[in-house]
XYZ file of C-alpha atoms in Angstrom:
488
model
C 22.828 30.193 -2.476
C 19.714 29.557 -0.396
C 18.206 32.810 -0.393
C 18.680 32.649 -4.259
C 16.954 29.753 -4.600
C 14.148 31.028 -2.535
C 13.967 34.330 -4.786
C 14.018 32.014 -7.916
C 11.535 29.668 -6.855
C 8.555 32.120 -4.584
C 9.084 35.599 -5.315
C 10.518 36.503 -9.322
C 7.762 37.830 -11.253
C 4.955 36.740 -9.008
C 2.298 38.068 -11.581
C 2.882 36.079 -13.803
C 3.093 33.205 -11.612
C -0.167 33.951 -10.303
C -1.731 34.280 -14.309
C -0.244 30.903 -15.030
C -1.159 29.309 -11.897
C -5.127 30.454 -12.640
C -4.660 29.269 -16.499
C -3.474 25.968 -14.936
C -6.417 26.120 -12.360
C -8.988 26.953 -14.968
C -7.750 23.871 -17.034
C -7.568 21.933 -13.954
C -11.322 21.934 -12.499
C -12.878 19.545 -15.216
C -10.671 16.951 -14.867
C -10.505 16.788 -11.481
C -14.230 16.419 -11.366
C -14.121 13.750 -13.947
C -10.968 11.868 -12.430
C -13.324 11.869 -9.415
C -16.254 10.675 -11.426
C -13.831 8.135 -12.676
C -12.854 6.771 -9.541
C -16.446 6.908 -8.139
C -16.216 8.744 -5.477
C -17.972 12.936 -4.516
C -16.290 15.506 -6.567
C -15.566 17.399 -3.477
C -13.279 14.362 -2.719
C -11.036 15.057 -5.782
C -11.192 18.724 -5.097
C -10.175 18.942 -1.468
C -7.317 16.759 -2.385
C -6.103 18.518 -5.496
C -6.532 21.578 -2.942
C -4.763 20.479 -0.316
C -2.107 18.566 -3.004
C -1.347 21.834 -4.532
C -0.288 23.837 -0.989
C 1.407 21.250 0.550
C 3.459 20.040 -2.523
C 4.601 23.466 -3.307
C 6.677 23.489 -0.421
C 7.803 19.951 -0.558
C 8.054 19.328 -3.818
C 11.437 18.859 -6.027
C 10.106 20.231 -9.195
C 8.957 24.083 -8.871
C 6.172 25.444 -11.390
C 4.866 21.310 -11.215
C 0.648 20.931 -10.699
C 0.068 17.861 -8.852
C -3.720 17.264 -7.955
C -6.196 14.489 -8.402
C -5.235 12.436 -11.014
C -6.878 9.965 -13.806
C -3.943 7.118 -13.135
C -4.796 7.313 -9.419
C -8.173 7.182 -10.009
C -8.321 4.171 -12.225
C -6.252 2.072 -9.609
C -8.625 3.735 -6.651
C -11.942 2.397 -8.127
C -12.367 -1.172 -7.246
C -11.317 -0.506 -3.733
C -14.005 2.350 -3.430
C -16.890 0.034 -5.118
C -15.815 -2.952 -2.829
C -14.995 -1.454 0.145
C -16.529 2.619 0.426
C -14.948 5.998 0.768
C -13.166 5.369 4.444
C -10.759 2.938 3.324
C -9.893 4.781 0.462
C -8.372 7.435 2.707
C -6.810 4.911 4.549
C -5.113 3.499 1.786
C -3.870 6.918 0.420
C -2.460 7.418 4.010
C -0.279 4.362 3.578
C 0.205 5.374 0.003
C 1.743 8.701 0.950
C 3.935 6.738 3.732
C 5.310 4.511 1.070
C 6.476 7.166 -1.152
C 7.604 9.327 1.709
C 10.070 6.429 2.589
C 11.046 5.901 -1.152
C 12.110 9.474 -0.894
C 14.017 9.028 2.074
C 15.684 5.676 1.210
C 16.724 7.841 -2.105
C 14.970 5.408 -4.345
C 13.853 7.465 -6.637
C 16.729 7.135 -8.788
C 14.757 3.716 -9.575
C 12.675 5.232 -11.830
C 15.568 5.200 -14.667
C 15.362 1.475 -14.554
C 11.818 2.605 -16.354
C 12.641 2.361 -19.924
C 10.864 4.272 -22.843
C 9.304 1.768 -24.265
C 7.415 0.737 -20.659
C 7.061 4.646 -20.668
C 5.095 4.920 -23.832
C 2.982 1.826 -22.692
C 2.023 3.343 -19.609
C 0.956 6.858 -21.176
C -0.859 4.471 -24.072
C -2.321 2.277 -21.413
C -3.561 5.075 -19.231
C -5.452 6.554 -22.225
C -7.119 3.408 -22.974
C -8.298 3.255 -19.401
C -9.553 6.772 -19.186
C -11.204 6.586 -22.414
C -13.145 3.077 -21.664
C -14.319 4.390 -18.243
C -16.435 7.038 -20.676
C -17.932 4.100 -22.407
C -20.977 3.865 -19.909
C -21.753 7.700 -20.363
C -21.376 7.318 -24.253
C -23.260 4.007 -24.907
C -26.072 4.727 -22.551
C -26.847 8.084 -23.656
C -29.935 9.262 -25.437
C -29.945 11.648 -28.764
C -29.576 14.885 -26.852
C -26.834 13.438 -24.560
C -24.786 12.450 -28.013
C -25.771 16.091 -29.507
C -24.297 17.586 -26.390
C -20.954 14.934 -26.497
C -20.413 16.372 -30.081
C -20.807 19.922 -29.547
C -18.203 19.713 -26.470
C -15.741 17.984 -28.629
C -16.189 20.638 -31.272
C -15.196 23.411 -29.024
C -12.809 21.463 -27.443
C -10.647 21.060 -30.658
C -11.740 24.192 -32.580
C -11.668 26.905 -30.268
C -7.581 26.500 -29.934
C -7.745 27.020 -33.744
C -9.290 30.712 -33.284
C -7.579 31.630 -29.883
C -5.702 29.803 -26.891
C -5.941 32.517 -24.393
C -8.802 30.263 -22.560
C -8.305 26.793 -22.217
C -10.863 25.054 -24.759
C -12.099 22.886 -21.677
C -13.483 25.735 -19.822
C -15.058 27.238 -22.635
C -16.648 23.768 -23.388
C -18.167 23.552 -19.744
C -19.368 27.399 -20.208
C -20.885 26.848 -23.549
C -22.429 23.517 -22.873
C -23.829 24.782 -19.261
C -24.527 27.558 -20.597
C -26.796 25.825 -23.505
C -28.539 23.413 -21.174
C -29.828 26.652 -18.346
C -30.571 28.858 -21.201
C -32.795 26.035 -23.035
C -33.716 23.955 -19.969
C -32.153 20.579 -21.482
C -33.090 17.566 -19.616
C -29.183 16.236 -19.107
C -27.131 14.989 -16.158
C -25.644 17.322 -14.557
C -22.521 17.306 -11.786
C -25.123 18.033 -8.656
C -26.271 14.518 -9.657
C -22.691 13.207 -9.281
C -22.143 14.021 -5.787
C -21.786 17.012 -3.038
C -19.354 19.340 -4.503
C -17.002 21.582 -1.415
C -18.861 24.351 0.224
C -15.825 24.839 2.665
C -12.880 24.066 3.653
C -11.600 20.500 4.125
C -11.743 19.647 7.872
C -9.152 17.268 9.581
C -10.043 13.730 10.054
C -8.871 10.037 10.750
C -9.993 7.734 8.264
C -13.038 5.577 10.047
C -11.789 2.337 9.731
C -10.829 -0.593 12.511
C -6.958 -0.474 12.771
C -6.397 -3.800 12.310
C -4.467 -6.626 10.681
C -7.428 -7.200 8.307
C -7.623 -3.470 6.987
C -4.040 -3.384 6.525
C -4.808 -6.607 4.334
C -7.229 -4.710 2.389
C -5.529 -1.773 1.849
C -1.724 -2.805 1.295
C -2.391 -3.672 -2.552
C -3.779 -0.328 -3.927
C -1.648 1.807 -1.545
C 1.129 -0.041 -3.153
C -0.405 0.568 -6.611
C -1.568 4.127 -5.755
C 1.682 5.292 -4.294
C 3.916 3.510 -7.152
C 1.659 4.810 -10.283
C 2.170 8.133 -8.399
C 5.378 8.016 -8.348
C 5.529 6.876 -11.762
C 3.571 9.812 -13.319
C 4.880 12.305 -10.481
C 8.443 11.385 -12.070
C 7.768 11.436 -15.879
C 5.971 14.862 -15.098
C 8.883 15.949 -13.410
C 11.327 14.648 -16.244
C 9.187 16.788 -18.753
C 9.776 19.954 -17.066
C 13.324 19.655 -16.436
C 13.100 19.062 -20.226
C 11.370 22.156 -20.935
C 12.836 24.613 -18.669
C 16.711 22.779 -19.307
C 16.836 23.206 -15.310
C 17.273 20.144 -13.067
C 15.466 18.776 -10.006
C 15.422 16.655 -7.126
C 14.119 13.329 -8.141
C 13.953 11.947 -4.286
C 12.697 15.215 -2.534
C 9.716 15.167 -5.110
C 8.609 11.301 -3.937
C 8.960 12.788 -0.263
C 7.211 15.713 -1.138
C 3.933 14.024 -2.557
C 4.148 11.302 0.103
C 3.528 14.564 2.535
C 0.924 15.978 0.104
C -0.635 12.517 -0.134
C -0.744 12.049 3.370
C -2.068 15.355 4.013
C -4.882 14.824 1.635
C -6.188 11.535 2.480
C -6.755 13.115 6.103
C -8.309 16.051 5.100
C -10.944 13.718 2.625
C -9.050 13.959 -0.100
C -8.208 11.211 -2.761
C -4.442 10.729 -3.539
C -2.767 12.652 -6.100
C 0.300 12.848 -8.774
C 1.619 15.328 -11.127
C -0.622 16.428 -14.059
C 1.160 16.231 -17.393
C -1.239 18.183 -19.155
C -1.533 21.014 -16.396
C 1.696 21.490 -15.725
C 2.501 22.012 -19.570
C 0.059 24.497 -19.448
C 1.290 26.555 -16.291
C 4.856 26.373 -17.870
C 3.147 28.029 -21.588
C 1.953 30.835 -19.386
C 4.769 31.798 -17.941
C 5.379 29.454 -14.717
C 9.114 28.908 -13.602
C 8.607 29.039 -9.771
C 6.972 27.414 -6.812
C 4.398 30.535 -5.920
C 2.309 29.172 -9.596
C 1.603 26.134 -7.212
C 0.914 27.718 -4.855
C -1.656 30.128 -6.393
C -3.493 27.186 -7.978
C -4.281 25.375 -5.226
C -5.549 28.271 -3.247
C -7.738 29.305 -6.214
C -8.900 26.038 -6.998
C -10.351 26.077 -3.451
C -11.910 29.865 -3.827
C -13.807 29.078 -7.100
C -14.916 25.638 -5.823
C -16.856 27.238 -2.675
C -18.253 30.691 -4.391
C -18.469 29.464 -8.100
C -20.498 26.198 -6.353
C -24.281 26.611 -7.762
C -22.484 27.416 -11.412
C -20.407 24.373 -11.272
C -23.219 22.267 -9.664
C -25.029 22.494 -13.332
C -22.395 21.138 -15.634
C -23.717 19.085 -17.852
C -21.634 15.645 -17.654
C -21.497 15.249 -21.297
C -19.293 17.908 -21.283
C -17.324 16.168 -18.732
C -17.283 13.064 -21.025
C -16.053 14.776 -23.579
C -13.020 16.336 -21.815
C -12.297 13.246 -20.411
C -12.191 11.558 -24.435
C -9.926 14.996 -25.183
C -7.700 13.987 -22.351
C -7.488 10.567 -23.779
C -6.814 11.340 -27.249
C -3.586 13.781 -26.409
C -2.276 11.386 -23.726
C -2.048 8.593 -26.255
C 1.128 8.660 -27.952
C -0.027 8.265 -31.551
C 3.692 8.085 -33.144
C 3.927 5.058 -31.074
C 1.957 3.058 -33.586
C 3.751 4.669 -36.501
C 7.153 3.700 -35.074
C 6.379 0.001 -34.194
C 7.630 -1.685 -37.444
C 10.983 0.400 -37.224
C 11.647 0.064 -33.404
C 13.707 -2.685 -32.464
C 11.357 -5.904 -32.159
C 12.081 -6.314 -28.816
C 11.003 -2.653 -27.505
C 7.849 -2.937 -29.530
C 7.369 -6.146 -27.347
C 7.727 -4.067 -24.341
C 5.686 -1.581 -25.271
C 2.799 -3.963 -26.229
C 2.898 -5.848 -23.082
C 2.319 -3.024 -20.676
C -0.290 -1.899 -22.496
C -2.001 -5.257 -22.870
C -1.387 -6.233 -18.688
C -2.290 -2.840 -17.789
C -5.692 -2.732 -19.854
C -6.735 -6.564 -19.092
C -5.594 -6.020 -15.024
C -6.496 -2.009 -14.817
C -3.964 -2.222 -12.518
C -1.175 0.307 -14.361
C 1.557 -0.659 -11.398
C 1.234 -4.266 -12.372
C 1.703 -3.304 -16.105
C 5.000 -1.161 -15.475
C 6.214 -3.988 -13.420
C 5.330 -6.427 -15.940
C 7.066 -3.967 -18.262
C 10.524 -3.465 -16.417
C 11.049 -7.125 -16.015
C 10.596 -7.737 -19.495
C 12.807 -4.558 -20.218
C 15.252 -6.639 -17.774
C 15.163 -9.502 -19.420
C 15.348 -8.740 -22.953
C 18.187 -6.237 -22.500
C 19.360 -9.448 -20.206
C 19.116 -11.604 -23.151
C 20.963 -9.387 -25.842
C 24.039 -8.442 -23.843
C 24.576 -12.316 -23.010
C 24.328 -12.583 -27.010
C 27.495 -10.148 -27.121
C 29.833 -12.738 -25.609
C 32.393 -14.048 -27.847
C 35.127 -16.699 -26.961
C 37.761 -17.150 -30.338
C 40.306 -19.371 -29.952
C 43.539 -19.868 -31.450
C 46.291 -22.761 -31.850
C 49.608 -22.680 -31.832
C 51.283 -26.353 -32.901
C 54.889 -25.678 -32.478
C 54.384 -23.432 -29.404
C 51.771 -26.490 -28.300
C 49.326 -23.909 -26.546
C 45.778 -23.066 -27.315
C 44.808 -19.278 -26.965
C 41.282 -18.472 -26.151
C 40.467 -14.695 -26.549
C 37.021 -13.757 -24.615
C 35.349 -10.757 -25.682
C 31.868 -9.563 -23.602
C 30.299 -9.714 -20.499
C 30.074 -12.633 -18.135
C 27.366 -13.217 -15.729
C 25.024 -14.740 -15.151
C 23.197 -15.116 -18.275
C 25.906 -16.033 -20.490
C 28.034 -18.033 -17.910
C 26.928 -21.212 -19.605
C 27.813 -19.747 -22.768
C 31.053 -18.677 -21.737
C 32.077 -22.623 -20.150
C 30.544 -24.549 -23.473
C 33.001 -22.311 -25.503
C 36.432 -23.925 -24.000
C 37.039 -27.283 -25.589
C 38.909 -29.292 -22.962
C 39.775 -32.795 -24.840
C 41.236 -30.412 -28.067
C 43.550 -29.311 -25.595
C 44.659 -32.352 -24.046
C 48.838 -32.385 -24.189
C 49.034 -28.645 -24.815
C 48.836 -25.663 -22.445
C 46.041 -23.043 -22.541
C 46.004 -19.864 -22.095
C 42.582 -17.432 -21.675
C 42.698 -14.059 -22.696
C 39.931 -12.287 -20.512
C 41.510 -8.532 -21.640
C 38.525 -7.703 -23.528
C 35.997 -9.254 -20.897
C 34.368 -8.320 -17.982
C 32.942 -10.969 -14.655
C 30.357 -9.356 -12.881
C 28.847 -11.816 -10.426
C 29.449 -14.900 -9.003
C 27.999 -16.902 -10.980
C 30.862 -15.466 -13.571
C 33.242 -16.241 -10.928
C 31.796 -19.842 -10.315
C 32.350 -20.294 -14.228
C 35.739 -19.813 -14.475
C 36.579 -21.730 -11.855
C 35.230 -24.610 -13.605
C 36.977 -23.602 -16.835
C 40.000 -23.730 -15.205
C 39.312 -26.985 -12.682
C 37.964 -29.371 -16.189
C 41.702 -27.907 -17.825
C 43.781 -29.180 -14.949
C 41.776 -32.034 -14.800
C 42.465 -33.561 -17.917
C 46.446 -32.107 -17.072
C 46.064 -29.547 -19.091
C 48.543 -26.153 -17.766
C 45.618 -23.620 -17.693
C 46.563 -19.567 -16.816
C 44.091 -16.410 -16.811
C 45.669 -13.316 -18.226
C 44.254 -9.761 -18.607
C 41.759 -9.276 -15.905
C 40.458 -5.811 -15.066
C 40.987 -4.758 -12.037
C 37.525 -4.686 -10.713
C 37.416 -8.179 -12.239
C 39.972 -9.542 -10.450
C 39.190 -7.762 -6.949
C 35.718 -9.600 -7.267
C 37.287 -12.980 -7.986
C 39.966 -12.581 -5.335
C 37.045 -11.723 -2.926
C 34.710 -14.714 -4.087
C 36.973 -17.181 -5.048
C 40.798 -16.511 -3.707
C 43.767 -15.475 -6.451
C 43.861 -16.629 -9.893
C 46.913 -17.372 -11.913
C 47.716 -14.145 -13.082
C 51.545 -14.417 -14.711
C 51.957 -14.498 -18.614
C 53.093 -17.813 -19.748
């Protein structure tokens, strides 16, 4: 079984893992140096980490043929701790980062991330988009009539070349063309060397330089939380998306171990924190990509282009970075969403609003899938306690009221459930309460028919319970000792 695996995952049809891993590579390089522009730090910071990401997860990850790297969600989160407090404590916070999702891994938490509903799904991708899209917005408003001629003609070969031939990514051949343009006519444009120090070797151990103390734990604990929960986030819905495309399962928990390693690995070697790519890892599965060796590969080559492809990559013009970035935007945003609005259920459009809205006013995307699964919580909270039904019949010559419940009791329809039973009706009569078609969860269910039961016999009114489930009446007997049981 285990040397099977190991076949399936490192060593079937290694060409072709290696040609998909290089498509996924090729498609990767842009956007790593624009999530890095993004998040305002050297593009040799995003690159040594998407480097050392891509080795270290294909190992430890759960999902094989899955490109994890630098990523625009981490990026967006990593920014305002960067601007306020520089590069060191960056890496310190991805340390922590990758600690927290190596113990979610451990602590098998991942299975958390189905408590993530669809609509909080759709808000997040929507969200995300928004964010990626308005950190262009400097680039695009402050440019000058060349830099917007140069904007347009990257978008046009981003979206027309696919039309003619998809054996390239369109990307690439946007950065060749548009590089390409400004050395051959000496165009006065930004260009990546004026970004920051691209890699000219390889990454080299290091502690983050910062004072271990209680105050830089203080500073870092909020976006290591946020960078290691987005992560997870994105890691996961990347990792749902394969299994969905391959119809092959994977381990959920080993993958949040797995990029807590990566994560930790990279923000020690300079590297920012990672996830899974979405759009990348699509692309290594079109090519071919079922194993871990296409992860493998693209890490490695990543590296190996970065370092001898260096004074080629240093003149990229960073319109056509721009532009990639507004192409990334664009696909991620699910544009059915709007469509579908009117004819989802009211309250999932809520959802779906709402961690947009907290995510783009906060640019904090944790906060806004929080924000989303509570909601989620409570609305779903809200309709099942609506589902509870209490009917009740009388019988005169038998003198016994019947009531018949019908739903779930807990804790948000308890008070429901009590206000149904009518005790002064059934003053000189006995009662009997149907629970066959019910369930108590909680004790706060528990609590409630105890005072159904204690307001009956106080008015000397003959009360019995029939038809309890057995997991029912196991949590009452545990809670709140036997209940009459016997059929009257």
């Amino acid at each position: 079984m285990l040397l099977t695996s190991l076949r399936r995952d490192w060593s079937a049809n290694p060409i072709r893992e290696m040609l998909a891993g290089a498509v996924a590579t090729f498609a990767l390089i842009p956007e790593v140096i624009a999530f890095s522009f993004v998040a305002g730090v050297d593009p040799q910071v995003g690159l040594f980490a998407s480097f050392v990401i891509g080795i270290v997860i294909a190992f430890t990850g759960g999902r094989p043929a899955m490109i994890s790297a630098a990523a625009g969600s981490v990026a967006l989160v990593a920014a305002p701790l960067v601007h306020t407090h520089g590069l060191p404590y960056l890496f310190a916070a991805g340390l922590l980062a990758g600690m927290i999702q190596i113990l979610f891994g451990i602590l098998r938490l991942g299975v958390l991330m189905r408590f993530v509903s669809k609509s909080v799904r759709t808000g997040f991708v929507n969200a995300l988009a928004m964010l990626i899209f308005a950190a262009q917005l400097p680039h695009i408003l402050g440019g000058d009539l060349l830099a917007y001629g140069m904007l347009a003609a990257g978008l046009a070969v981003i979206y027309i070349v696919p039309r003619v031939t998809d054996a390239i990514p369109s990307p690439l051949i946007c950065i060749l063309v548009l590089t390409g343009a400004a050395i051959l006519f000496d165009l006065p444009v930004m260009t990546v060397a004026e970004l920051g120090k691209l890699p000219d070797s390889l990454p080299i151990f290091s502690w983050p330089a910062v004072p271990l103390t209680l105050e830089t734990l203080g500073i870092i604990a909020g976006p290591a939380l946020a960078i290691a929960m987005v992560g997870l986030l994105e890691s996961m819905m990347t990792a749902s998306v394969v299994d969905d495309l391959t119809g092959t399962p994977s381990s959920k928990n080993r993958e949040c171990t797995g990029l807590g390693i990566a994560n930790t690995a990279a923000s020690l070697f300079g590297g920012i924190a990672g996830c899974g790519m979405i759009g990348q890892t699509v692309s290594n599965l079109k090519y071919g990509a079922r194993g871990r060796f296409s992860t493998l590969f693209a890490g490695v080559f990543l590296l190996v282009l970065m370092v001898l492809l260096k004074p080629w990559v240093s003149q990229i013009p960073v319109a056509a970075l721009v532009a990639i970035m507004i192409m990334v935007s664009i696909d991620t945003f699910d544009w059915s969403s709007v469509k579908t609005l009117v004819v989802h259920p009211k309250m999932s459009s809520a959802v779906m609003g709402v961690t947009v809205i907290v995510t783009v006013l906060s640019e904090n995307l944790a906060l806004g899938v929080a924000v989303g699964v509570l909601l989620s919580g409570v609305f779903f909270t809200f309709k099942v306690a609506r589902l509870l039904r209490v009917e009740t019949q009388t019988d005169e010559e038998a003198r016994r009221v019947t009531y018949t419940v019908s739903g779930q009791v807990f804790f948000a329809s308890a008070d429901v459930f009590v206000d149904a039973f009518d005790t002064e009706a059934a003053e000189g009569m006995s009662v009997l309460i149907d629970v066959s078609k019910a369930h108590f969860w909680d004790i706060t269910a528990v609590a409630a028919l105890e005072r159904v039961t204690e307001r009956f016999e106080k008015h000397g009114v003959a009360v019995k319970v029939i038809g309890l489930n057995a997991a029912s009446s196991t949590l009452i007997e545990q809670l709140n000792g036997p209940v009459k049981l016997k059929e009257v």
